[in-house]
Amino acid sequence: MMSDVTTPVEKLRAAFGKTIVDVAILHGIPLVRVGKADVPLVAHYVHTHPELQGTLSLLWAVDHRPHEKRYELCYLFTLADPREWLLLAADLLDEDRLFPSITPHIHAAQWYEREIRDMFGLIAEGHPDLRRLVRHEHWPKGTHPLKKEFPWNTVLGRQQGQYAFRHIEGEGVFEVPVGPIHAGIIEPGHFRFSVAGEPIMQLEVRHFWKHRGVEKLFENHTLTTAVPLTERVSGDTTVGHSLAYCQAVETLLGLEVPRRARYLRSLFLELERLHNHLGDVGAICNDTAYTLAHAHGSRMKEQIMQLNDRLTGSRFLRGVNCVGGVDVDLEASRFDEVVAELDRLEKDFTELEEIIFANASLTDRLETTGFLNERTAIDHGVMGVVGRASNINRDVRRDHPFAAYDELQVKVALYRYGDVRARMRVRMDEIHESIRLIREVRARIPHGPIMAPPTRAPAPGEWALSAVEGWRGEILYFVMAGEDGAIHRCKVRDPSFVNWPAIQYAVLGNIIPDFPLINKSFNLSYAGNDL
Amino acid sequence: MFRILRKSLKTGIVTGRYPESPESEAGASPTAGQKARPFRRSLTIREVDTGSCNACEMEMNALMNPIYDAERFGVHIAASPRHADALVVTGPVTVNMEKALKEAYRTTPDPKLVIALGDCACDCGMFKGSYGVTGPVERHVPVDVKVPGCPPRPAEILQVLQRLQGQRD
């Protein structure tokens, strides 16, 4: 217990002494500033130290021009126990465009560092894979949209270029390209399989077809007007994204959200989790051609979406969250309606579960398919439903309570098998848990206002971070204020961005016909990933 | 077996259990009705997402669930544009998806319809002007029907499709 006395920051001070330039605490998050050359060493220490075991949660850059001539790189780690945040920061001054890569030590950084290169033109030296990520090859050289001098409405030209896929060569090895347009009603993305016979030897995911420039568009908004944009980052996670954004802005504005609003936020977040999970359970079964379960699943999903519509006027719960609270209040009779509907639904769903589990041929398709082992999941920082199916015991609702989760105890579903069935089981357990939480909300919700007026304006350069456990997993928002309530920088991180690379490992050794099934069990967002 | 039968009997027929939506404000080009004539009884759709937030996809999927069951009006979803009578395009056309959209249009056999679904497809919505977006669908391929809404409700989409097929005024 002695070691518990030293805080993570003190540990870093003891280990690195004068390499640490500065230490500060902002909104409860310790910020440790180091020279850029020392980042890999310090990051590696935080990542591997037995008492810290930091997981890289987010890595992003900020362009501080025109006021200061520097770029800032920020590395957000989530420590193991207690699950607190630790932020490492380093500056790139003047014309400096190079920074040392941490990817060789910390796998989870690989896409982030490629993203920073594309968006800012900053190059991670020593990164094993510096191909373009967001910018496809036809984007002109030198296009780095998040640099401040790049106008948001630039019309891009075109150049010639081709993405260099990784090839496996040998007798009987075939490549199967799939996408960007897929067979079902789903979003665009490209998958390149290398197969020898039936088993998949390699999968390469090529995404960012839907890149709309969301992060740049945030910079056209003020802190309070950007909520509708957050709702359209990934449409199926409307509440999750808008809530994460609102929380960050509320921290900046010093707003204390009323308790009633916090309970309503939990209610809407759980409704969103419910309709997505219900749809997914059915859709996973559908990808094994078990359409009966799909019909029931999509029927129940529709039931919740119609309930959403009756409660808020939007099937996707749009316009519910706003900075300072919520825009929709519910009368007591409405709560009774919700709980009565969910009671019926739970009975209905339990019967469906029995039908699904009684089906041996279905179980046979789901078990051991798309196995993601715990080690790979840890290395990639995999989170959410996918993580919890591979024994990653993380849930923001429990670890960093937000909304009303400090008073609602969340029981986290955890499985260790890491296959499609485990991911379906996590969803099933979470459906029951969401229904229980909504009952709790009805029992405990206090009366009072649902909105708090802003009390202060943030100083330019002030920032806040916020996390929300959306139905897919942890959604992170970093918001930095600019002049007069404008947004200087908004970094959006959907859990999909972290989980997509992991799917490349989960499919290995499986057959291509099982890929849709595995993909469905991950059910990641393309829009939230591509931004 | 009995469990499944019992479940089906208990659930009953759910098709049509949705609130009637207000008249859709969808606009059709003057030739749309004429072009849709061959598809009055059977319309096969290929959905192409060119950068939507995926809410429109969810509503298109809902169209095929037992409650809306678009199949009862002869609306099917095809896996390839080569098998399609109509393209339903969602989202603003992103820089990266422009080529794929044009290719999908080119490979769809004539006669064909293009339906722009949702505010983004009609006029880029919130993403108008962004460097990542090249413009609305009609900038790249001729559009016959525009369905506004963010996203349009499944009942609305169904209404538009039925009107297009001449099954409804």
XYZ file of C-alpha atoms in Angstrom:
700
model
C 0.000 0.000 0.000
C 3.001 2.272 0.446
C 3.341 2.784 -3.271
C -0.213 4.111 -3.448
C 0.963 7.235 -1.716
C 2.915 8.498 -4.685
C 0.737 9.922 -7.390
C 1.446 9.102 -11.041
C 2.904 12.562 -11.515
C 5.276 12.089 -8.576
C 6.341 8.764 -10.057
C 7.162 10.502 -13.308
C 9.048 13.232 -11.491
C 11.079 10.658 -9.574
C 11.877 8.714 -12.731
C 12.566 11.557 -15.129
C 13.421 14.573 -12.975
C 14.417 17.488 -15.126
C 13.241 16.091 -18.450
C 9.790 17.147 -17.259
C 9.341 20.727 -18.342
C 6.171 21.558 -16.500
C 3.334 19.995 -14.506
C -0.146 21.420 -14.243
C -3.602 20.223 -13.294
C -6.554 21.424 -15.345
C -10.143 20.352 -14.622
C -8.732 17.521 -12.528
C -6.480 16.109 -15.245
C -2.726 16.120 -14.556
C -0.787 17.499 -17.509
C 2.891 16.633 -17.809
C 4.835 18.581 -20.398
C 8.067 17.099 -21.733
C 10.488 17.862 -24.536
C 9.458 16.195 -27.789
C 12.545 13.978 -27.840
C 11.633 12.518 -24.450
C 8.058 11.561 -25.376
C 8.755 7.945 -26.417
C 10.654 7.260 -23.209
C 8.079 8.779 -20.899
C 5.161 7.257 -22.821
C 6.804 3.844 -22.682
C 7.276 4.255 -18.913
C 3.624 5.163 -18.391
C 2.543 2.294 -20.621
C 4.642 -0.420 -19.003
C 5.080 0.619 -15.357
C 3.290 -2.075 -13.329
C 1.455 0.445 -11.183
C 0.481 2.756 -14.026
C -0.205 0.445 -17.004
C -1.412 3.389 -19.004
C -3.524 2.639 -22.076
C -3.237 5.229 -24.818
C -6.759 6.614 -25.045
C -6.247 9.492 -27.418
C -3.450 11.144 -29.327
C -4.038 14.421 -31.089
C -2.381 17.620 -32.218
C -3.358 21.253 -31.828
C -2.246 24.066 -34.120
C -1.760 27.123 -31.890
C -1.189 29.600 -34.669
C -1.768 32.422 -35.393
C -1.286 33.442 -31.728
C 1.633 31.190 -30.928
C 3.941 29.666 -33.463
C 3.772 26.090 -32.262
C 2.029 22.771 -32.625
C 1.171 20.833 -29.529
C 1.026 17.047 -29.380
C -1.132 15.554 -26.648
C -1.038 11.955 -25.428
C -3.897 10.943 -23.186
C -3.367 7.825 -21.095
C -5.924 6.041 -18.976
C -4.166 4.472 -15.997
C -5.068 1.026 -14.707
C -6.077 1.598 -11.125
C -7.722 3.913 -10.324
C -8.814 4.634 -13.884
C -7.568 8.163 -14.015
C -6.352 10.196 -16.920
C -2.794 11.365 -17.406
C -1.982 13.786 -20.182
C 1.473 14.058 -21.737
C 2.139 17.051 -23.929
C 5.017 18.157 -26.120
C 5.541 21.215 -28.287
C 6.822 21.522 -31.820
C 8.147 25.044 -32.133
C 8.344 27.300 -35.191
C 8.961 25.378 -38.398
C 9.574 22.061 -36.683
C 7.574 19.321 -38.458
C 9.089 16.164 -36.990
C 8.303 14.293 -33.829
C 9.424 10.880 -32.616
C 6.884 8.100 -33.093
C 5.678 6.095 -30.104
C 4.101 3.412 -32.298
C 7.110 1.051 -32.011
C 6.374 0.815 -28.263
C 2.663 1.487 -28.174
C 0.668 -0.159 -30.912
C -2.476 1.834 -30.240
C -0.775 4.986 -31.554
C -0.405 3.801 -35.141
C -3.547 5.293 -36.702
C -3.391 8.431 -34.584
C 0.122 9.260 -35.786
C -0.826 8.654 -39.400
C -3.882 10.836 -38.909
C -1.759 13.660 -37.471
C 0.526 13.442 -40.461
C -2.398 13.757 -42.852
C -4.246 16.483 -41.026
C -1.315 18.635 -39.863
C 1.663 17.609 -41.982
C 3.614 16.633 -38.884
C 5.670 13.520 -39.434
C 6.148 10.778 -36.863
C 9.772 9.750 -37.262
C 10.308 6.026 -36.861
C 6.684 5.115 -37.563
C 6.701 1.736 -39.314
C 3.904 2.647 -41.727
C 3.682 6.165 -43.083
C 1.187 5.605 -45.879
C -1.652 8.072 -46.099
C -4.642 7.310 -43.936
C -7.366 9.948 -44.195
C -6.215 11.605 -47.397
C -6.641 9.197 -50.230
C -3.933 9.157 -52.851
C -5.770 11.474 -55.241
C -5.587 14.367 -52.746
C -2.950 16.884 -53.827
C 0.387 16.840 -52.058
C 0.668 19.235 -49.139
C -3.050 19.235 -48.271
C -3.262 19.307 -44.483
C -6.805 20.413 -43.600
C -6.444 21.036 -39.875
C -3.621 23.536 -40.246
C -4.968 26.940 -39.396
C -3.950 28.490 -42.706
C -5.978 25.911 -44.652
C -9.401 27.432 -45.512
C -12.267 25.134 -44.518
C -13.964 25.497 -47.918
C -10.964 24.777 -50.114
C -11.876 23.004 -53.339
C -9.427 20.139 -53.623
C -7.671 19.311 -56.860
C -6.775 15.842 -57.949
C -3.528 14.032 -58.545
C -2.591 10.538 -59.609
C -1.723 8.012 -56.988
C -2.412 4.564 -55.735
C -2.554 3.106 -52.256
C 0.136 0.491 -51.715
C -1.616 -2.485 -50.184
C 0.451 -5.035 -48.338
C 0.756 -8.086 -50.544
C 1.305 -11.695 -49.647
C 2.801 -13.591 -52.530
C 3.036 -17.290 -53.097
C 1.447 -20.228 -54.797
C -2.319 -20.274 -54.435
C -2.558 -16.934 -52.642
C -5.396 -14.790 -53.876
C -6.427 -11.260 -53.087
C -10.096 -10.442 -52.710
C -10.965 -6.742 -52.821
C -14.292 -5.780 -51.263
C -15.807 -2.313 -51.367
C -15.997 0.633 -50.983
C -19.649 -0.076 -51.858
C -20.873 -3.206 -50.111
C -23.702 -5.604 -50.746
C -25.981 -4.659 -47.870
C -27.326 -1.296 -46.786
C -24.154 -0.304 -45.007
C -21.536 2.379 -45.150
C -18.576 2.415 -47.539
C -15.175 1.009 -46.691
C -12.620 -1.129 -48.469
C -11.432 -4.521 -47.267
C -8.585 -6.352 -48.940
C -8.327 -10.034 -48.083
C -5.421 -12.307 -48.853
C -6.526 -15.915 -48.831
C -4.932 -19.268 -49.472
C -7.820 -21.598 -50.116
C -10.502 -20.551 -47.676
C -8.799 -19.187 -44.557
C -7.960 -15.499 -44.423
C -4.205 -14.914 -44.138
C -4.392 -11.164 -44.019
C -6.982 -8.428 -44.015
C -6.199 -4.838 -44.695
C -8.806 -2.239 -43.885
C -8.773 0.853 -46.081
C -11.188 3.428 -44.762
C -11.893 7.157 -44.682
C -14.092 7.169 -47.785
C -16.626 9.210 -45.873
C -14.260 11.884 -44.619
C -16.419 15.022 -44.534
C -14.030 17.294 -42.642
C -16.027 17.257 -39.407
C -13.213 18.468 -37.148
C -12.553 21.432 -39.423
C -16.265 22.268 -39.541
C -16.292 22.483 -35.744
C -13.921 25.431 -36.026
C -16.672 27.380 -37.865
C -18.983 26.993 -34.883
C -19.162 28.555 -31.466
C -19.152 26.371 -28.372
C -22.931 26.438 -28.051
C -23.940 26.082 -31.708
C -22.022 22.922 -32.574
C -24.379 20.417 -30.926
C -26.329 19.547 -34.140
C -23.011 18.778 -35.851
C -21.999 16.357 -33.074
C -25.314 14.569 -33.564
C -24.316 13.906 -37.151
C -20.804 12.604 -36.539
C -22.264 9.112 -36.362
C -26.042 9.090 -36.675
C -26.614 5.912 -34.703
C -24.769 7.432 -31.715
C -26.594 10.756 -31.690
C -26.944 10.927 -27.902
C -23.490 9.568 -27.147
C -21.677 12.130 -29.296
C -23.791 15.127 -28.375
C -23.539 14.244 -24.686
C -19.756 13.903 -24.771
C -19.468 17.245 -26.531
C -21.914 19.013 -24.209
C -20.060 17.740 -21.149
C -16.759 19.090 -22.434
C -18.291 22.505 -23.140
C -20.037 22.542 -19.763
C -16.667 22.014 -18.080
C -15.293 24.946 -20.059
C -18.221 27.193 -19.201
C -18.241 26.135 -15.560
C -21.807 24.834 -15.767
C -23.316 22.643 -13.091
C -25.913 20.533 -14.906
C -29.062 20.037 -12.790
C -29.637 16.542 -11.433
C -32.890 16.062 -13.312
C -31.143 16.798 -16.595
C -28.395 14.326 -15.683
C -30.968 11.594 -15.103
C -32.707 12.377 -18.382
C -29.365 12.145 -20.162
C -28.809 8.686 -18.712
C -32.300 7.689 -19.798
C -31.746 8.791 -23.400
C -28.284 7.233 -23.553
C -29.701 3.898 -22.411
C -32.554 4.106 -24.926
C -29.975 4.619 -27.648
C -27.979 1.632 -26.386
C -31.156 -0.435 -26.363
C -32.262 0.169 -29.927
C -28.790 -0.390 -31.315
C -28.102 -3.554 -29.318
C -31.512 -5.022 -30.145
C -30.889 -4.438 -33.831
C -27.399 -5.923 -33.589
C -28.459 -9.137 -31.873
C -30.899 -9.741 -34.703
C -28.421 -8.689 -37.371
C -25.696 -11.017 -36.068
C -28.160 -13.894 -36.366
C -29.110 -12.701 -39.845
C -25.509 -13.018 -40.997
C -25.707 -16.716 -40.242
C -28.895 -16.740 -42.362
C -31.082 -17.141 -39.272
C -33.643 -14.620 -40.419
C -36.240 -15.417 -37.787
C -34.166 -13.872 -35.013
C -33.415 -10.953 -37.323
C -37.105 -10.310 -37.872
C -37.751 -10.296 -34.133
C -34.660 -8.212 -33.391
C -35.474 -5.537 -35.936
C -39.066 -5.493 -34.753
C -37.928 -4.754 -31.196
C -35.471 -2.153 -32.396
C -38.275 -0.436 -34.283
C -40.405 -0.564 -31.155
C -37.781 1.455 -29.238
C -37.290 3.888 -32.120
C -41.013 4.583 -32.204
C -40.888 5.082 -28.452
C -38.034 7.584 -28.953
C -40.176 9.371 -31.510
C -43.132 9.610 -29.140
C -40.960 10.883 -26.298
C -38.828 13.423 -28.126
C -40.139 13.831 -31.666
C -37.046 12.206 -33.110
C -36.443 8.519 -33.755
C -32.742 9.120 -33.188
C -33.230 11.334 -30.114
C -31.918 14.353 -31.980
C -32.180 17.747 -30.364
C -32.307 16.226 -26.890
C -28.939 17.280 -25.501
C -27.947 20.918 -25.334
C -25.166 22.777 -23.602
C -26.226 23.115 -19.961
C -28.743 20.284 -19.804
C -31.469 18.774 -21.966
C -34.177 20.277 -24.135
C -36.815 17.645 -23.484
C -38.519 16.997 -20.159
C -40.803 14.054 -19.486
C -43.866 13.999 -17.273
C -44.278 11.257 -14.697
C -46.904 9.565 -16.886
C -44.353 9.378 -19.715
C -41.942 7.522 -17.459
C -44.676 5.031 -16.642
C -45.264 4.556 -20.359
C -41.555 3.945 -20.971
C -41.213 1.431 -18.160
C -44.412 -0.394 -19.117
C -43.181 -0.668 -22.695
C -39.776 -1.904 -21.551
C -41.332 -4.490 -19.232
C -43.154 -5.946 -22.218
C -40.015 -5.723 -24.314
C -37.856 -7.495 -21.757
C -40.222 -10.444 -21.624
C -40.350 -10.490 -25.407
C -36.553 -10.338 -25.656
C -35.994 -13.043 -23.049
C -38.116 -15.392 -25.162
C -36.026 -14.478 -28.190
C -32.842 -15.231 -26.231
C -34.197 -18.685 -25.400
C -34.913 -19.321 -29.070
C -31.430 -18.176 -30.046
C -29.623 -20.268 -27.446
C -31.679 -23.357 -28.183
C -30.404 -23.324 -31.750
C -27.301 -25.503 -31.888
C -26.424 -24.754 -35.508
C -26.493 -21.041 -34.793
C -24.243 -21.460 -31.751
C -21.912 -23.496 -33.911
C -21.513 -20.558 -36.293
C -20.956 -18.060 -33.499
C -18.581 -19.903 -31.200
C -14.833 -19.534 -31.853
C -15.604 -17.329 -34.884
C -13.737 -14.037 -35.114
C -11.654 -14.641 -32.015
C -9.930 -11.544 -30.670
C -7.531 -12.456 -27.904
C -7.050 -10.376 -24.824
C -3.413 -9.534 -25.553
C -4.211 -8.070 -28.988
C -7.164 -6.229 -27.506
C -4.950 -4.662 -24.825
C -2.226 -3.760 -27.324
C -4.712 -1.927 -29.526
C -6.566 -0.355 -26.634
C -9.789 -2.019 -27.820
C -12.826 -0.826 -25.919
C -16.558 -0.995 -25.564
C -18.634 -4.042 -26.445
C -15.759 -5.610 -28.389
C -13.331 -5.065 -25.512
C -15.686 -6.410 -22.866
C -16.134 -9.576 -24.917
C -12.340 -10.045 -24.752
C -12.085 -9.542 -21.001
C -11.251 -5.827 -21.087
C -13.009 -4.671 -17.964
C -13.691 -1.051 -18.892
C -16.865 0.968 -18.863
C -16.852 4.733 -18.499
C -20.231 4.642 -16.769
C -18.567 2.858 -13.869
C -14.970 4.098 -14.113
C -15.613 7.815 -14.695
C -19.269 8.289 -13.782
C -20.976 11.002 -15.843
C -24.656 12.020 -16.189
C -26.464 10.194 -13.362
C -24.219 7.136 -13.263
C -22.666 8.215 -9.976
C -26.008 7.252 -8.413
C -26.945 4.455 -10.786
C -24.677 1.475 -10.235
C -23.846 -0.098 -13.576
C -23.136 -3.801 -13.677
C -20.582 -4.296 -16.422
C -21.032 -7.310 -18.694
C -17.741 -9.126 -19.142
C -16.829 -12.191 -21.179
C -13.415 -13.600 -21.938
C -13.986 -15.807 -24.977
C -13.530 -12.967 -27.466
C -15.595 -14.597 -30.219
C -18.761 -13.507 -32.018
C -20.905 -15.242 -29.439
C -19.216 -13.383 -26.586
C -19.849 -10.076 -28.337
C -23.492 -11.037 -28.745
C -23.689 -12.080 -25.080
C -22.275 -8.735 -23.980
C -25.001 -6.995 -25.971
C -27.710 -9.236 -24.544
C -26.568 -8.598 -20.984
C -26.384 -4.891 -21.653
C -29.952 -4.892 -22.968
C -31.173 -6.263 -19.649
C -28.924 -3.877 -17.756
C -30.167 -0.863 -19.738
C -33.760 -1.776 -18.984
C -32.884 -2.098 -15.301
C -31.124 1.271 -15.352
C -34.131 2.965 -16.946
C -36.346 1.552 -14.181
C -33.862 2.981 -11.671
C -34.003 6.340 -13.422
C -37.757 6.427 -13.048
C -37.544 5.518 -9.369
C -34.852 8.045 -8.494
C -35.265 11.032 -10.794
C -35.627 14.248 -8.773
C -37.756 17.239 -9.702
C -36.157 20.492 -10.704
C -34.830 22.482 -13.622
C -33.419 20.739 -16.705
C -31.064 23.454 -17.860
C -28.336 25.603 -16.322
C -27.451 29.015 -17.747
C -23.762 29.674 -18.531
C -21.888 31.447 -15.760
C -18.649 32.430 -17.419
C -16.884 32.562 -20.721
C -13.760 30.452 -21.182
C -10.440 32.142 -21.832
C -9.002 31.471 -25.292
C -6.797 28.395 -25.155
C -8.648 26.805 -22.271
C -9.580 23.183 -22.934
C -11.644 20.337 -21.562
C -11.899 16.602 -22.109
C -14.959 14.465 -21.751
C -15.775 10.764 -22.023
C -19.088 9.003 -22.509
C -19.802 5.291 -22.736
C -21.861 5.225 -25.899
C -23.384 1.952 -27.016
C -20.248 1.082 -28.999
C -17.806 2.154 -26.316
C -15.926 5.132 -25.027
C -16.493 8.369 -26.948
C -13.927 11.088 -26.275
C -14.133 14.791 -27.006
C -11.376 17.336 -26.590
C -12.607 20.909 -26.951
C -10.353 23.956 -26.894
C -11.926 27.404 -26.739
C -10.911 30.173 -29.119
C -11.683 33.884 -29.116
C -15.213 35.004 -28.167
C -16.629 31.553 -27.499
C -15.426 30.107 -30.800
C -13.974 26.612 -31.059
C -10.228 26.579 -31.633
C -9.954 22.826 -31.890
C -12.324 19.928 -31.380
C -10.947 16.408 -31.457
C -13.563 13.710 -31.844
C -12.792 10.093 -31.107
C -15.440 7.479 -31.784
C -14.595 4.009 -30.391
C -14.676 2.748 -33.978
C -11.385 4.492 -34.744
C -9.668 2.340 -32.125
C -11.503 -0.905 -32.808
C -11.203 -0.992 -36.617
C -7.521 -2.030 -36.674
C -8.329 -4.859 -34.239
C -10.758 -6.469 -36.684
C -7.759 -7.190 -38.916
C -6.578 -9.629 -36.259
C -9.952 -11.069 -35.326
C -10.571 -12.404 -38.850
C -7.277 -14.277 -39.251
C -7.807 -17.962 -39.953
C -11.529 -17.475 -40.516
C -13.153 -17.938 -43.902
C -14.336 -14.965 -45.966
C -18.031 -15.977 -45.702
C -17.685 -15.467 -41.950
C -16.333 -11.953 -42.374
C -19.767 -10.257 -42.562
C -20.655 -12.064 -39.352
C -17.480 -10.929 -37.597
C -17.875 -7.413 -38.934
C -21.458 -7.300 -37.713
C -20.432 -8.493 -34.268
C -18.004 -5.561 -34.094
C -20.561 -3.268 -35.763
C -18.264 -0.263 -36.000
C -19.160 3.095 -37.404
C -17.599 4.186 -40.682
C -18.852 7.755 -40.391
C -17.580 8.143 -36.822
C -14.238 6.709 -37.877
C -13.774 8.734 -41.056
C -15.088 12.027 -39.591
C -39.766 -25.822 -32.573
C -42.848 -25.224 -30.422
C -41.049 -22.339 -28.817
C -40.622 -20.687 -32.217
C -44.206 -21.326 -33.246
C -45.522 -20.041 -29.958
C -43.421 -16.916 -30.352
C -44.720 -16.301 -33.869
C -48.321 -16.816 -32.828
C -47.925 -14.587 -29.814
C -46.297 -11.828 -31.826
C -48.904 -11.908 -34.550
C -48.708 -9.708 -37.616
C -46.843 -6.501 -36.906
C -46.711 -5.142 -40.443
C -48.219 -1.707 -40.727
C -47.904 -0.901 -37.019
C -46.402 2.517 -37.405
C -47.755 6.028 -37.117
C -48.797 7.582 -40.400
C -46.234 10.193 -41.380
C -47.198 13.632 -42.697
C -47.118 14.096 -46.477
C -43.492 13.936 -47.563
C -42.130 17.077 -49.160
C -40.204 15.035 -51.653
C -39.755 16.695 -55.016
C -39.629 14.754 -58.249
C -38.296 15.819 -61.617
C -40.955 16.171 -64.372
C -39.759 13.001 -66.070
C -39.574 10.879 -62.898
C -43.115 9.495 -63.254
C -42.485 8.515 -66.848
C -39.145 6.897 -66.001
C -40.687 4.966 -63.105
C -43.408 3.371 -65.252
C -41.593 0.066 -65.826
C -41.096 -0.324 -62.062
C -44.695 -0.013 -60.923
C -44.910 -3.565 -59.626
C -41.301 -4.222 -58.801
C -38.575 -1.767 -57.919
C -35.124 -3.024 -57.056
C -32.964 -0.600 -55.147
C -29.222 -0.341 -54.691
C -28.337 1.867 -51.761
C -25.166 3.926 -52.120
C -23.789 5.819 -49.138
C -21.533 8.647 -50.258
C -20.801 10.142 -46.861
C -23.908 10.131 -44.694
C -23.827 9.973 -40.898
C -25.462 6.500 -41.195
C -28.854 7.591 -39.851
C -30.276 7.378 -43.389
C -28.842 3.855 -43.664
C -30.598 2.884 -40.474
C -33.899 4.144 -41.826
C -33.379 2.335 -45.129
C -32.718 -0.832 -43.134
C -35.852 -0.178 -41.105
C -37.764 -0.108 -44.374
C -37.085 -3.809 -44.766
C -38.057 -4.803 -41.206
C -41.334 -6.646 -40.537
C -43.074 -3.420 -39.509
C -42.591 -1.417 -42.711
C -41.909 -4.424 -44.908
C -41.331 -2.616 -48.186
C -41.212 -5.978 -49.961
C -44.996 -6.093 -49.819
C -45.010 -3.236 -52.356
C -42.492 -4.941 -54.584
C -39.493 -2.990 -53.314
C -36.345 -5.077 -53.082
C -32.750 -4.349 -52.171
C -30.107 -5.587 -54.588
C -26.536 -6.401 -53.651
C -25.066 -4.872 -56.790
C -25.871 -1.811 -58.897
C -25.942 -4.152 -61.896
C -29.150 -5.692 -60.537
C -30.800 -2.405 -59.638
C -33.568 -0.278 -61.129
C -32.907 2.631 -58.802
C -30.009 4.025 -56.852
C -30.840 5.490 -53.469
C -27.980 7.811 -52.594
C -27.443 9.139 -49.057
C -25.020 11.725 -47.732
C -23.113 14.601 -49.319
C -20.745 13.265 -51.962
C -17.339 13.223 -50.312
C -14.104 13.782 -52.189
C -13.242 10.139 -51.645
C -16.600 8.713 -52.743
C -17.141 10.754 -55.904
C -15.563 8.201 -58.200
C -17.379 5.263 -56.588
C -20.749 6.991 -57.014
C -20.160 7.690 -60.689
C -19.061 4.122 -61.225
C -22.146 2.761 -59.467
C -24.315 4.981 -61.665
C -22.535 3.859 -64.801
C -22.946 0.165 -63.961
C -26.657 0.452 -63.196
C -28.525 -0.683 -66.306
C -30.885 1.727 -68.095
C -33.664 2.670 -67.552
C -32.803 3.750 -64.051
C -33.861 6.172 -61.348
C -31.745 8.074 -58.848
C -33.268 8.996 -55.504
C -31.370 11.433 -53.290
C -32.298 10.516 -49.721
C -31.951 12.969 -46.854
C -30.901 16.593 -46.514
C -27.213 15.830 -47.118
C -27.886 14.108 -50.436
C -30.205 16.931 -51.520
C -28.018 19.903 -50.641
C -25.094 18.707 -48.432
C -26.904 19.738 -45.226
C -24.504 20.683 -42.446
C -21.492 19.731 -44.518
C -22.061 22.231 -47.295
C -18.863 23.865 -48.482
C -16.465 21.642 -46.548
C -13.195 20.727 -48.235
C -14.114 17.056 -47.827
C -17.366 17.375 -49.741
C -17.701 17.875 -53.493
C -21.369 18.795 -53.580
C -24.844 17.264 -53.563
C -25.655 14.123 -55.514
C -27.157 16.027 -58.460
C -23.810 17.633 -59.162
C -22.459 14.256 -60.199
C -25.381 12.201 -61.482
C -28.891 13.196 -62.638
C -31.345 12.978 -59.748
C -35.014 12.094 -60.284
C -36.415 12.333 -56.779
C -35.245 14.275 -53.749
C -36.415 13.205 -50.299
C -35.582 15.816 -47.655
C -35.371 15.075 -43.938
C -32.594 14.439 -41.472
C -33.190 11.583 -41.720
C -36.580 11.055 -43.411
C -38.730 8.603 -41.459
C -39.201 5.125 -42.974
C -42.928 5.812 -43.368
C -42.023 8.872 -45.428
C -39.579 6.958 -47.621
C -42.197 4.281 -48.169
C -44.718 6.960 -49.127
C -42.331 8.431 -51.702
C -41.560 5.031 -53.200
C -45.235 4.171 -53.470
C -45.997 7.503 -55.099
C -43.178 6.915 -57.534
C -44.567 3.487 -58.364
C -47.984 4.990 -58.935
C -49.431 2.888 -56.115
C -50.413 6.017 -54.267
C -51.365 9.559 -55.251
